[in-house]
Amino acid sequence: MLTMDVFRGDAFSAVSLTAAVDKFGYVPGFLGSIPGLIVDTPVRTRDVWIEERANAPALIQTSPRGAPPNQKGGDKRTARSFRTVRLADASRIYADELQDIRAFGGETELKQLQGEVARRQMKIKQDFDLTNENMRLGVIQGLVQDADGSTITDWYQEMGQSQDAAFSFNFSSVAVDGDFLAQCNAVNRQVMRRLQGVGGTGVAVHALCDDNFWDAFTKLKEVRDTYRYAMQALALQNDFGKAWTSFKYGNITWHNYRGTDDNSTVAVPQNTCKFFPVGAGIFQRALSPGEKFEFVNTLGQAEYSWIVPDRDRDMYADIEMYSYPLYVCTMPQALQRGVAA
């Protein structure tokens, strides 16, 4: 007979279940697939310290030979701490649900129960993945929001930086040929200048577009002509401008972002695009350790999972999953916006 005691075995320990979650892989989320966009940084504490250093270059005043050189002071630094947030979700298995698992022997019972636990874990992990994608979409805009729309971290405010005015793109029939490329250059220059040298020459600018913005600029004559006469035109003609694809133009990699099916829960606002640097290292995800004693002072992991049985009535067992992230943007001033005029 299968009893609730089975959940107290090694197969369902916190360590075993956490390792099992890692093997499930990532449910596709576009921002999570961009290499080098957000760097995971495991930490051993709840608090994460961010240090700023003023290191902008300055002109050197000429001086006569023999005069003492100008003395340059040390770097001015500031450091502030931020606390990671907690994500938690659970699924409850009741004792009467185990009635359907026929007892063909202890090993078969255990395998079927493990399969049910894994199915519950996968459903929870899908919610975690969507939540992480929502936070990624927020951090590349400098504002990380909770599920209810409230603010978790406003990085503009926290870092004492201001947000530039949005670029206005003219997609009307009277748009002047070459204007769009000129605006792409302006965006690139603005992002690089706001980075103040962070990331060096290996930084690439990307843009997430909503459906309306994407459809409007892929119809521009100057954009279409570029690909029509390119040597690779035959290879591109089947993909250029299609929904939820990507291509490079004006030294910017453009993406038609596919959010949730309601196009609102996780989505780019209508008639807009979001510009952000990739490879600059300004985005990180700090990960704190789990709340159980066995994870104290260990490096944080992306997710933790364990089972909590009903010790009073022996009627159910909760499959729980936790994560303790903090999505960080150290230079939100480099983030730019575009609106379709």
Coordinates of C-alpha atoms in Angstrom, one line a residue, residues 11-204:
A11 CA 13.9 10.2 -3.8
F12 CA 11.9 13.2 -2.6
S13 CA 14.5 15.0 -0.5
A14 CA 15.2 18.7 -1.1
V15 CA 18.5 18.0 -2.7
S16 CA 17.1 15.3 -5.1
L17 CA 14.1 17.5 -6.2
T18 CA 16.3 20.6 -6.7
A19 CA 18.6 18.5 -8.9
A20 CA 15.6 17.1 -10.8
V21 CA 14.3 20.6 -11.6
D22 CA 17.6 21.6 -13.1
K23 CA 17.3 18.7 -15.7
F24 CA 14.0 19.9 -17.0
G25 CA 15.5 22.6 -19.1
Y26 CA 14.2 26.1 -19.8
V27 CA 10.7 26.7 -21.2
P28 CA 11.4 29.0 -24.1
G29 CA 11.6 32.7 -23.3
F30 CA 13.2 34.9 -25.9
L31 CA 15.2 37.2 -23.6
G32 CA 16.6 34.2 -21.8
S33 CA 18.0 32.9 -25.1
I34 CA 20.2 36.0 -26.0
P35 CA 23.8 35.1 -25.1
G36 CA 25.5 37.5 -22.8
L37 CA 22.4 39.6 -22.0
I38 CA 22.0 38.8 -18.3
V39 CA 24.8 37.2 -16.3
D40 CA 23.8 34.9 -13.4
T41 CA 25.7 35.8 -10.2
P42 CA 25.2 33.3 -7.3
V43 CA 25.7 34.8 -3.9
R44 CA 25.7 33.4 -0.3
T45 CA 23.6 36.1 1.3
R46 CA 20.2 37.8 0.9
D47 CA 21.8 41.2 0.3
V48 CA 23.8 42.2 -2.8
W49 CA 26.2 45.1 -2.8
I50 CA 26.5 47.3 -5.9
E51 CA 29.5 49.6 -6.1
E52 CA 29.8 52.7 -8.4
R53 CA 33.0 54.4 -9.3
A54 CA 33.4 57.7 -11.1
N55 CA 36.1 57.1 -13.7
A56 CA 35.3 59.4 -16.6
P57 CA 38.4 60.6 -18.4
A58 CA 39.4 64.3 -18.2
L59 CA 41.5 66.7 -20.3
I60 CA 45.0 67.4 -18.9
Q61 CA 46.0 71.1 -18.7
T62 CA 49.4 71.8 -20.3
S63 CA 52.2 72.9 -17.9
P64 CA 55.7 74.2 -18.3
R65 CA 58.7 71.9 -18.1
G66 CA 60.0 71.4 -14.6
A67 CA 56.7 72.2 -13.0
P68 CA 55.1 69.5 -10.8
P69 CA 52.4 67.4 -12.5
N70 CA 48.8 67.8 -11.6
Q71 CA 47.8 65.4 -8.9
K72 CA 44.9 63.2 -9.7
G73 CA 42.8 62.1 -6.7
G74 CA 41.6 58.6 -6.0
D75 CA 38.4 57.3 -7.5
K76 CA 35.2 58.4 -5.8
R77 CA 33.1 55.3 -5.0
T78 CA 29.7 54.6 -3.6
A79 CA 28.2 51.3 -2.5
R80 CA 24.6 50.3 -1.8
S81 CA 23.0 47.1 -0.8
F82 CA 19.9 45.6 -2.4
R83 CA 17.9 42.6 -1.2
T84 CA 17.0 39.7 -3.4
V85 CA 13.3 38.9 -3.7
R86 CA 11.4 35.7 -3.1
L87 CA 9.4 33.7 -5.6
A88 CA 7.4 30.8 -4.2
D89 CA 4.7 28.5 -5.6
A90 CA 3.3 25.1 -4.6
S91 CA 1.1 22.2 -5.7
R92 CA -0.7 20.0 -3.3
I93 CA -1.1 16.2 -3.7
Y94 CA -3.9 14.8 -1.6
A95 CA -3.9 11.3 -0.2
D96 CA -7.1 10.4 -2.2
E97 CA -5.3 11.3 -5.5
L98 CA -2.8 8.5 -4.8
Q99 CA -5.7 6.0 -4.8
D100 CA -5.4 5.8 -8.6
I101 CA -1.8 4.5 -8.5
R102 CA -2.2 0.7 -8.6
A103 CA 0.3 -1.3 -6.5
F104 CA 2.2 -3.5 -9.0
G105 CA 5.1 -3.6 -6.5
G106 CA 7.0 -1.0 -4.6
E107 CA 9.3 0.0 -7.5
T108 CA 6.4 0.6 -9.9
E109 CA 4.4 2.6 -7.3
L110 CA 7.5 4.8 -6.7
K111 CA 8.0 5.5 -10.4
Q112 CA 4.4 6.5 -10.9
L113 CA 4.5 8.8 -7.9
Q114 CA 7.8 10.3 -9.1
G115 CA 6.2 10.9 -12.5
E116 CA 3.3 12.8 -10.8
V117 CA 5.6 14.9 -8.7
A118 CA 7.7 15.7 -11.8
R119 CA 4.5 16.8 -13.6
R120 CA 3.5 19.1 -10.8
Q121 CA 7.1 20.5 -10.7
M122 CA 7.0 21.2 -14.4
K123 CA 3.8 23.1 -14.2
I124 CA 5.2 25.3 -11.4
K125 CA 8.4 25.8 -13.3
Q126 CA 6.5 27.1 -16.3
D127 CA 5.1 29.8 -14.0
F128 CA 8.7 30.5 -12.7
D129 CA 10.0 30.8 -16.3
L130 CA 7.2 33.2 -17.3
T131 CA 7.9 35.3 -14.1
N132 CA 11.6 35.4 -14.9
E133 CA 10.9 36.5 -18.5
N134 CA 8.7 39.3 -17.1
M135 CA 11.6 40.4 -14.9
R136 CA 14.0 40.2 -17.8
L137 CA 11.7 42.4 -19.9
G138 CA 11.5 44.8 -17.0
V139 CA 15.3 45.0 -16.3
I140 CA 16.1 45.9 -19.9
Q141 CA 13.7 48.8 -19.5
G142 CA 15.2 49.8 -16.1
L143 CA 12.0 49.0 -14.2
V144 CA 11.4 45.6 -12.7
Q145 CA 7.7 45.0 -11.8
D146 CA 5.9 42.4 -9.8
A147 CA 3.0 40.2 -11.0
D148 CA 0.4 42.8 -9.8
G149 CA 2.2 45.6 -11.7
S150 CA 3.8 47.1 -8.5
T151 CA 7.4 48.2 -8.7
I152 CA 10.1 45.8 -7.4
T153 CA 13.1 48.0 -8.4
D154 CA 13.2 51.3 -10.3
W155 CA 16.9 51.2 -11.4
Y156 CA 16.8 54.8 -12.7
Q157 CA 15.8 56.0 -9.2
E158 CA 18.2 53.6 -7.4
M159 CA 21.2 54.5 -9.5
G160 CA 20.4 58.2 -9.6
Q161 CA 20.3 58.2 -13.5
S162 CA 17.7 59.8 -15.8
Q163 CA 15.8 58.3 -18.7
D164 CA 16.3 59.9 -22.1
A165 CA 13.3 61.1 -24.2
A166 CA 12.0 58.5 -26.6
F167 CA 13.0 58.5 -30.2
S168 CA 10.1 59.3 -32.5
F169 CA 10.1 57.2 -35.7
N170 CA 8.1 58.5 -38.7
F171 CA 6.6 55.5 -40.6
S172 CA 4.1 57.5 -42.7
S173 CA 3.9 57.5 -46.5
V174 CA 5.9 60.8 -46.6
A175 CA 8.9 59.4 -44.7
V176 CA 12.1 60.6 -46.3
D177 CA 14.4 57.9 -47.7
G178 CA 17.4 57.5 -45.4
D179 CA 15.7 59.0 -42.3
F180 CA 15.3 55.6 -40.6
L181 CA 19.0 54.8 -41.0
A182 CA 19.9 58.2 -39.6
Q183 CA 17.8 57.5 -36.6
C184 CA 19.4 54.0 -36.1
N185 CA 22.8 55.8 -36.0
A186 CA 21.4 58.3 -33.4
V187 CA 20.2 55.4 -31.3
N188 CA 23.6 53.6 -31.5
R189 CA 25.5 56.8 -30.6
Q190 CA 23.2 57.5 -27.6
V191 CA 23.5 54.0 -26.2
M192 CA 27.3 54.0 -26.5
R193 CA 27.7 57.5 -25.1
R194 CA 25.5 56.6 -22.1
L195 CA 27.5 53.5 -21.4
Q196 CA 30.6 55.7 -20.9
G197 CA 32.9 53.1 -22.2
V198 CA 31.5 50.1 -20.2
G199 CA 31.7 47.0 -22.3
G200 CA 34.3 48.4 -24.7
T201 CA 34.0 47.8 -28.4
G202 CA 32.2 44.4 -28.0
V203 CA 28.8 45.9 -27.3
A204 CA 25.9 45.3 -29.7

